[in-house]
Amino acid sequence: MGWAINGSGEVYRTDNGAKTWSRQERLGRSYLRCIGMANQDTGWIGCTTPNSQVFMTTNGGGLWTPVPNLPCQYNDRDDADAPEAVCGLHVLNETYIFASGANNPEVPARFLKSSDGGVTWRARDMEDVASCLIDIFFQTPEIGWVVGGRATRPHPRRSDILPVVLKTVDGGKNWVNMLGPNIQAPLGEWGWKIQFVTDQFVVVALENFKAGAILISEDGGDNWERIEIRDDAGDMINGNLEGIGFLDRATGWVGGWGDVAISSGRTSGTTDGGRTWTDLTQSWPAPLAEESCPNDVDRGQYLNRFRFVDGFGYASGNTIYKYTDEEIEDFDPQQMQSDRLLPVAGNIGFTDNARIPIEVKPGTSSLTIDIYDRFAGRVRTLVDERDPSSGRHTLTWDLTDDNGRSLDARQHLVRVVADGESDSRLIVRQDGKDRSERRHQAHLLHMLEGS
């Protein structure tokens, strides 16, 4: 049994080890980011959508409702408001739930916790130790970890961030950065995912637009080593990482955006504990043609999350992958077929302004069209209408946010929601060449976080 979510507000469930999936829920305009289940009935979803940062289910995902009582007032460091966006979520058991966010250093970093099964929540201001927070993991109710970055100057941007791996031994009241002076990370790098492979062997994926690197600890997180993603010839073969997953101390994988242009989504593997790496992109199952990906798309792209359960591995990116020695059954593409509200295959390319084609079905009562940055932050609402006219239309986005400010529009995501149905596409600057022909076809409708 497992669940998967995506940025289009959809929740999927499998009851047979990922052989088949059914869509359980559509959560409107919410951008779903992380999911954790305490048991087969009770679980929580973290979102990057303001004012609906956490959803909860008590019936196995059949119904998800917003958590109504997140702290909304800042009193002091230990009694703060909830994070604007929940990027990391760890459900230790039915009683303890931990969350972290946001991944944007321009908004406050927060730690969020419930010690009574989600009845009440308490937030801690983390600005004394971090400027952005992403993934979180607790070993016990008292001992936990969160990864992200800390700025080197006031009013930071991502280029001012250095990675932090924070540890608490008192349930989140106090935190210490476990990275010592031996970690010579470049500016513009931060922790994205953390995995405890064993109690002693711990790995962290580092996101960096211009390089690929991970952190490894062999002593339970007390000491760390930074290792770059290089092959046996010493060449760096991946970058802009997000996902990391190790099966054991020797065998592991990393994935993510792949490069600064976000045009490859490479996956790399190691069999020597991360010392050397191999490009494994071509060894993964290809996305299905029915998902608007070209038949020759690079394989195993844009992996953001790995999970290992009872000897099986699962990875989520532009679709869901399973690591197993069992025979894999044919996958029915209709299980996760998206709605064609955006009648275009692959990315929407642009040079100056982005032209976005949409198709509105007759009888549609509500339509919203939002633009998100690559970190799942909503930057512009293009359309918010009641009873829109049906048919095909083309919208023009001038690459500005809701306040009229010009954006670094290397890549954004457009999301259309019509009466609860949704569809998404990447918007990619072409810079004189068609990057869609470079197989930059990560259909973010299926950039899933699995649990």
PDB file of N, CA, C and O in Angstrom, residues 177-207:
ATOM      1  N   ASN A 177      23.935  22.797  14.143  1.00  0.00           N
ATOM      2  CA  ASN A 177      24.423  22.418  12.821  1.00  0.00           C
ATOM      3  C   ASN A 177      25.576  21.437  12.978  1.00  0.00           C
ATOM      4  O   ASN A 177      26.596  21.751  13.592  1.00  0.00           O
ATOM      5  N   MET A 178      25.424  20.244  12.408  1.00  0.00           N
ATOM      6  CA  MET A 178      26.415  19.185  12.562  1.00  0.00           C
ATOM      7  C   MET A 178      27.516  19.237  11.515  1.00  0.00           C
ATOM      8  O   MET A 178      28.439  18.412  11.553  1.00  0.00           O
ATOM      9  N   LEU A 179      27.461  20.174  10.586  1.00  0.00           N
ATOM     10  CA  LEU A 179      28.506  20.285   9.579  1.00  0.00           C
ATOM     11  C   LEU A 179      29.671  21.087  10.154  1.00  0.00           C
ATOM     12  O   LEU A 179      29.497  22.219  10.603  1.00  0.00           O
ATOM     13  N   GLY A 180      30.837  20.494  10.127  1.00  0.00           N
ATOM     14  CA  GLY A 180      32.024  21.134  10.676  1.00  0.00           C
ATOM     15  C   GLY A 180      32.765  21.966   9.652  1.00  0.00           C
ATOM     16  O   GLY A 180      32.379  22.037   8.469  1.00  0.00           O
ATOM     17  N   PRO A 181      33.864  22.585  10.063  1.00  0.00           N
ATOM     18  CA  PRO A 181      34.642  23.441   9.148  1.00  0.00           C
ATOM     19  C   PRO A 181      35.296  22.677   8.014  1.00  0.00           C
ATOM     20  O   PRO A 181      35.775  23.291   7.052  1.00  0.00           O
ATOM     21  N   ASN A 182      35.325  21.340   8.090  1.00  0.00           N
ATOM     22  CA  ASN A 182      35.905  20.565   6.997  1.00  0.00           C
ATOM     23  C   ASN A 182      35.028  20.563   5.759  1.00  0.00           C
ATOM     24  O   ASN A 182      35.487  20.236   4.655  1.00  0.00           O
ATOM     25  N   ILE A 183      33.754  20.922   5.893  1.00  0.00           N
ATOM     26  CA  ILE A 183      32.846  20.944   4.747  1.00  0.00           C
ATOM     27  C   ILE A 183      33.015  22.271   4.018  1.00  0.00           C
ATOM     28  O   ILE A 183      32.543  23.324   4.458  1.00  0.00           O
ATOM     29  N   GLN A 184      33.728  22.213   2.907  1.00  0.00           N
ATOM     30  CA  GLN A 184      34.003  23.397   2.101  1.00  0.00           C
ATOM     31  C   GLN A 184      33.009  23.462   0.948  1.00  0.00           C
ATOM     32  O   GLN A 184      33.342  23.177  -0.201  1.00  0.00           O
ATOM     33  N   ALA A 185      31.781  23.829   1.269  1.00  0.00           N
ATOM     34  CA  ALA A 185      30.746  23.921   0.245  1.00  0.00           C
ATOM     35  C   ALA A 185      30.766  25.302  -0.396  1.00  0.00           C
ATOM     36  O   ALA A 185      31.061  26.299   0.262  1.00  0.00           O
ATOM     37  N   PRO A 186      30.423  25.391  -1.664  1.00  0.00           N
ATOM     38  CA  PRO A 186      30.361  26.698  -2.322  1.00  0.00           C
ATOM     39  C   PRO A 186      29.086  27.434  -1.939  1.00  0.00           C
ATOM     40  O   PRO A 186      28.080  26.828  -1.550  1.00  0.00           O
ATOM     41  N   LEU A 187      29.103  28.744  -2.054  1.00  0.00           N
ATOM     42  CA  LEU A 187      27.876  29.510  -1.891  1.00  0.00           C
ATOM     43  C   LEU A 187      26.856  29.082  -2.941  1.00  0.00           C
ATOM     44  O   LEU A 187      27.209  28.723  -4.070  1.00  0.00           O
ATOM     45  N   GLY A 188      25.607  29.129  -2.568  1.00  0.00           N
ATOM     46  CA  GLY A 188      24.570  28.700  -3.491  1.00  0.00           C
ATOM     47  C   GLY A 188      24.339  27.207  -3.447  1.00  0.00           C
ATOM     48  O   GLY A 188      23.977  26.600  -4.456  1.00  0.00           O
ATOM     49  N   GLU A 189      24.489  26.605  -2.263  1.00  0.00           N
ATOM     50  CA  GLU A 189      24.274  25.167  -2.097  1.00  0.00           C
ATOM     51  C   GLU A 189      23.534  24.943  -0.782  1.00  0.00           C
ATOM     52  O   GLU A 189      23.805  25.622   0.218  1.00  0.00           O
ATOM     53  N   TRP A 190      22.615  23.982  -0.776  1.00  0.00           N
ATOM     54  CA  TRP A 190      21.831  23.714   0.433  1.00  0.00           C
ATOM     55  C   TRP A 190      21.392  22.249   0.445  1.00  0.00           C
ATOM     56  O   TRP A 190      21.356  21.569  -0.576  1.00  0.00           O
ATOM     57  N   GLY A 191      21.055  21.751   1.618  1.00  0.00           N
ATOM     58  CA  GLY A 191      20.576  20.385   1.743  1.00  0.00           C
ATOM     59  C   GLY A 191      19.148  20.264   1.250  1.00  0.00           C
ATOM     60  O   GLY A 191      18.306  21.132   1.500  1.00  0.00           O
ATOM     61  N   TRP A 192      18.868  19.142   0.527  1.00  0.00           N
ATOM     62  CA  TRP A 192      17.526  18.962  -0.036  1.00  0.00           C
ATOM     63  C   TRP A 192      16.826  17.717   0.514  1.00  0.00           C
ATOM     64  O   TRP A 192      15.660  17.762   0.869  1.00  0.00           O
ATOM     65  N   LYS A 193      17.470  16.587   0.548  1.00  0.00           N
ATOM     66  CA  LYS A 193      16.879  15.367   1.077  1.00  0.00           C
ATOM     67  C   LYS A 193      17.867  14.689   2.020  1.00  0.00           C
ATOM     68  O   LYS A 193      19.081  14.736   1.794  1.00  0.00           O
ATOM     69  N   ILE A 194      17.339  14.038   3.072  1.00  0.00           N
ATOM     70  CA  ILE A 194      18.159  13.282   4.000  1.00  0.00           C
ATOM     71  C   ILE A 194      17.606  11.870   4.103  1.00  0.00           C
ATOM     72  O   ILE A 194      16.389  11.668   4.086  1.00  0.00           O
ATOM     73  N   GLN A 195      18.519  10.888   4.174  1.00  0.00           N
ATOM     74  CA  GLN A 195      18.123   9.492   4.329  1.00  0.00           C
ATOM     75  C   GLN A 195      19.019   8.812   5.348  1.00  0.00           C
ATOM     76  O   GLN A 195      20.248   8.871   5.233  1.00  0.00           O
ATOM     77  N   PHE A 196      18.418   8.179   6.339  1.00  0.00           N
ATOM     78  CA  PHE A 196      19.131   7.297   7.241  1.00  0.00           C
ATOM     79  C   PHE A 196      19.065   5.897   6.656  1.00  0.00           C
ATOM     80  O   PHE A 196      18.056   5.212   6.771  1.00  0.00           O
ATOM     81  N   VAL A 197      20.156   5.488   6.004  1.00  0.00           N
ATOM     82  CA  VAL A 197      20.212   4.156   5.413  1.00  0.00           C
ATOM     83  C   VAL A 197      20.291   3.116   6.535  1.00  0.00           C
ATOM     84  O   VAL A 197      19.615   2.085   6.500  1.00  0.00           O
ATOM     85  N   THR A 198      21.131   3.383   7.529  1.00  0.00           N
ATOM     86  CA  THR A 198      21.176   2.654   8.785  1.00  0.00           C
ATOM     87  C   THR A 198      21.272   3.693   9.901  1.00  0.00           C
ATOM     88  O   THR A 198      21.287   4.900   9.642  1.00  0.00           O
ATOM     89  N   ASP A 199      21.361   3.252  11.133  1.00  0.00           N
ATOM     90  CA  ASP A 199      21.528   4.208  12.226  1.00  0.00           C
ATOM     91  C   ASP A 199      22.831   4.987  12.113  1.00  0.00           C
ATOM     92  O   ASP A 199      22.943   6.101  12.639  1.00  0.00           O
ATOM     93  N   GLN A 200      23.825   4.407  11.420  1.00  0.00           N
ATOM     94  CA  GLN A 200      25.123   5.047  11.308  1.00  0.00           C
ATOM     95  C   GLN A 200      25.393   5.667   9.939  1.00  0.00           C
ATOM     96  O   GLN A 200      26.078   6.681   9.839  1.00  0.00           O
ATOM     97  N   PHE A 201      24.872   5.074   8.884  1.00  0.00           N
ATOM     98  CA  PHE A 201      25.146   5.538   7.518  1.00  0.00           C
ATOM     99  C   PHE A 201      24.028   6.472   7.073  1.00  0.00           C
ATOM    100  O   PHE A 201      22.875   6.055   6.895  1.00  0.00           O
ATOM    101  N   VAL A 202      24.368   7.753   6.896  1.00  0.00           N
ATOM    102  CA  VAL A 202      23.382   8.781   6.587  1.00  0.00           C
ATOM    103  C   VAL A 202      23.850   9.557   5.357  1.00  0.00           C
ATOM    104  O   VAL A 202      25.040   9.856   5.221  1.00  0.00           O
ATOM    105  N   VAL A 203      22.916   9.883   4.469  1.00  0.00           N
ATOM    106  CA  VAL A 203      23.261  10.618   3.252  1.00  0.00           C
ATOM    107  C   VAL A 203      22.320  11.810   3.086  1.00  0.00           C
ATOM    108  O   VAL A 203      21.161  11.775   3.509  1.00  0.00           O
ATOM    109  N   VAL A 204      22.850  12.864   2.466  1.00  0.00           N
ATOM    110  CA  VAL A 204      22.079  14.077   2.190  1.00  0.00           C
ATOM    111  C   VAL A 204      22.361  14.503   0.758  1.00  0.00           C
ATOM    112  O   VAL A 204      23.533  14.569   0.347  1.00  0.00           O
ATOM    113  N   ALA A 205      21.315  14.787   0.000  1.00  0.00           N
ATOM    114  CA  ALA A 205      21.480  15.375  -1.329  1.00  0.00           C
ATOM    115  C   ALA A 205      21.629  16.878  -1.189  1.00  0.00           C
ATOM    116  O   ALA A 205      20.881  17.524  -0.455  1.00  0.00           O
ATOM    117  N   LEU A 206      22.621  17.446  -1.893  1.00  0.00           N
ATOM    118  CA  LEU A 206      22.854  18.883  -1.885  1.00  0.00           C
ATOM    119  C   LEU A 206      22.398  19.476  -3.207  1.00  0.00           C
ATOM    120  O   LEU A 206      22.828  19.018  -4.272  1.00  0.00           O
ATOM    121  N   GLU A 207      21.535  20.468  -3.122  1.00  0.00           N
ATOM    122  CA  GLU A 207      21.128  21.148  -4.351  1.00  0.00           C
ATOM    123  C   GLU A 207      22.062  22.321  -4.599  1.00  0.00           C
ATOM    124  O   GLU A 207      22.371  23.105  -3.701  1.00  0.00           O
TER     125      GLU A 207
END
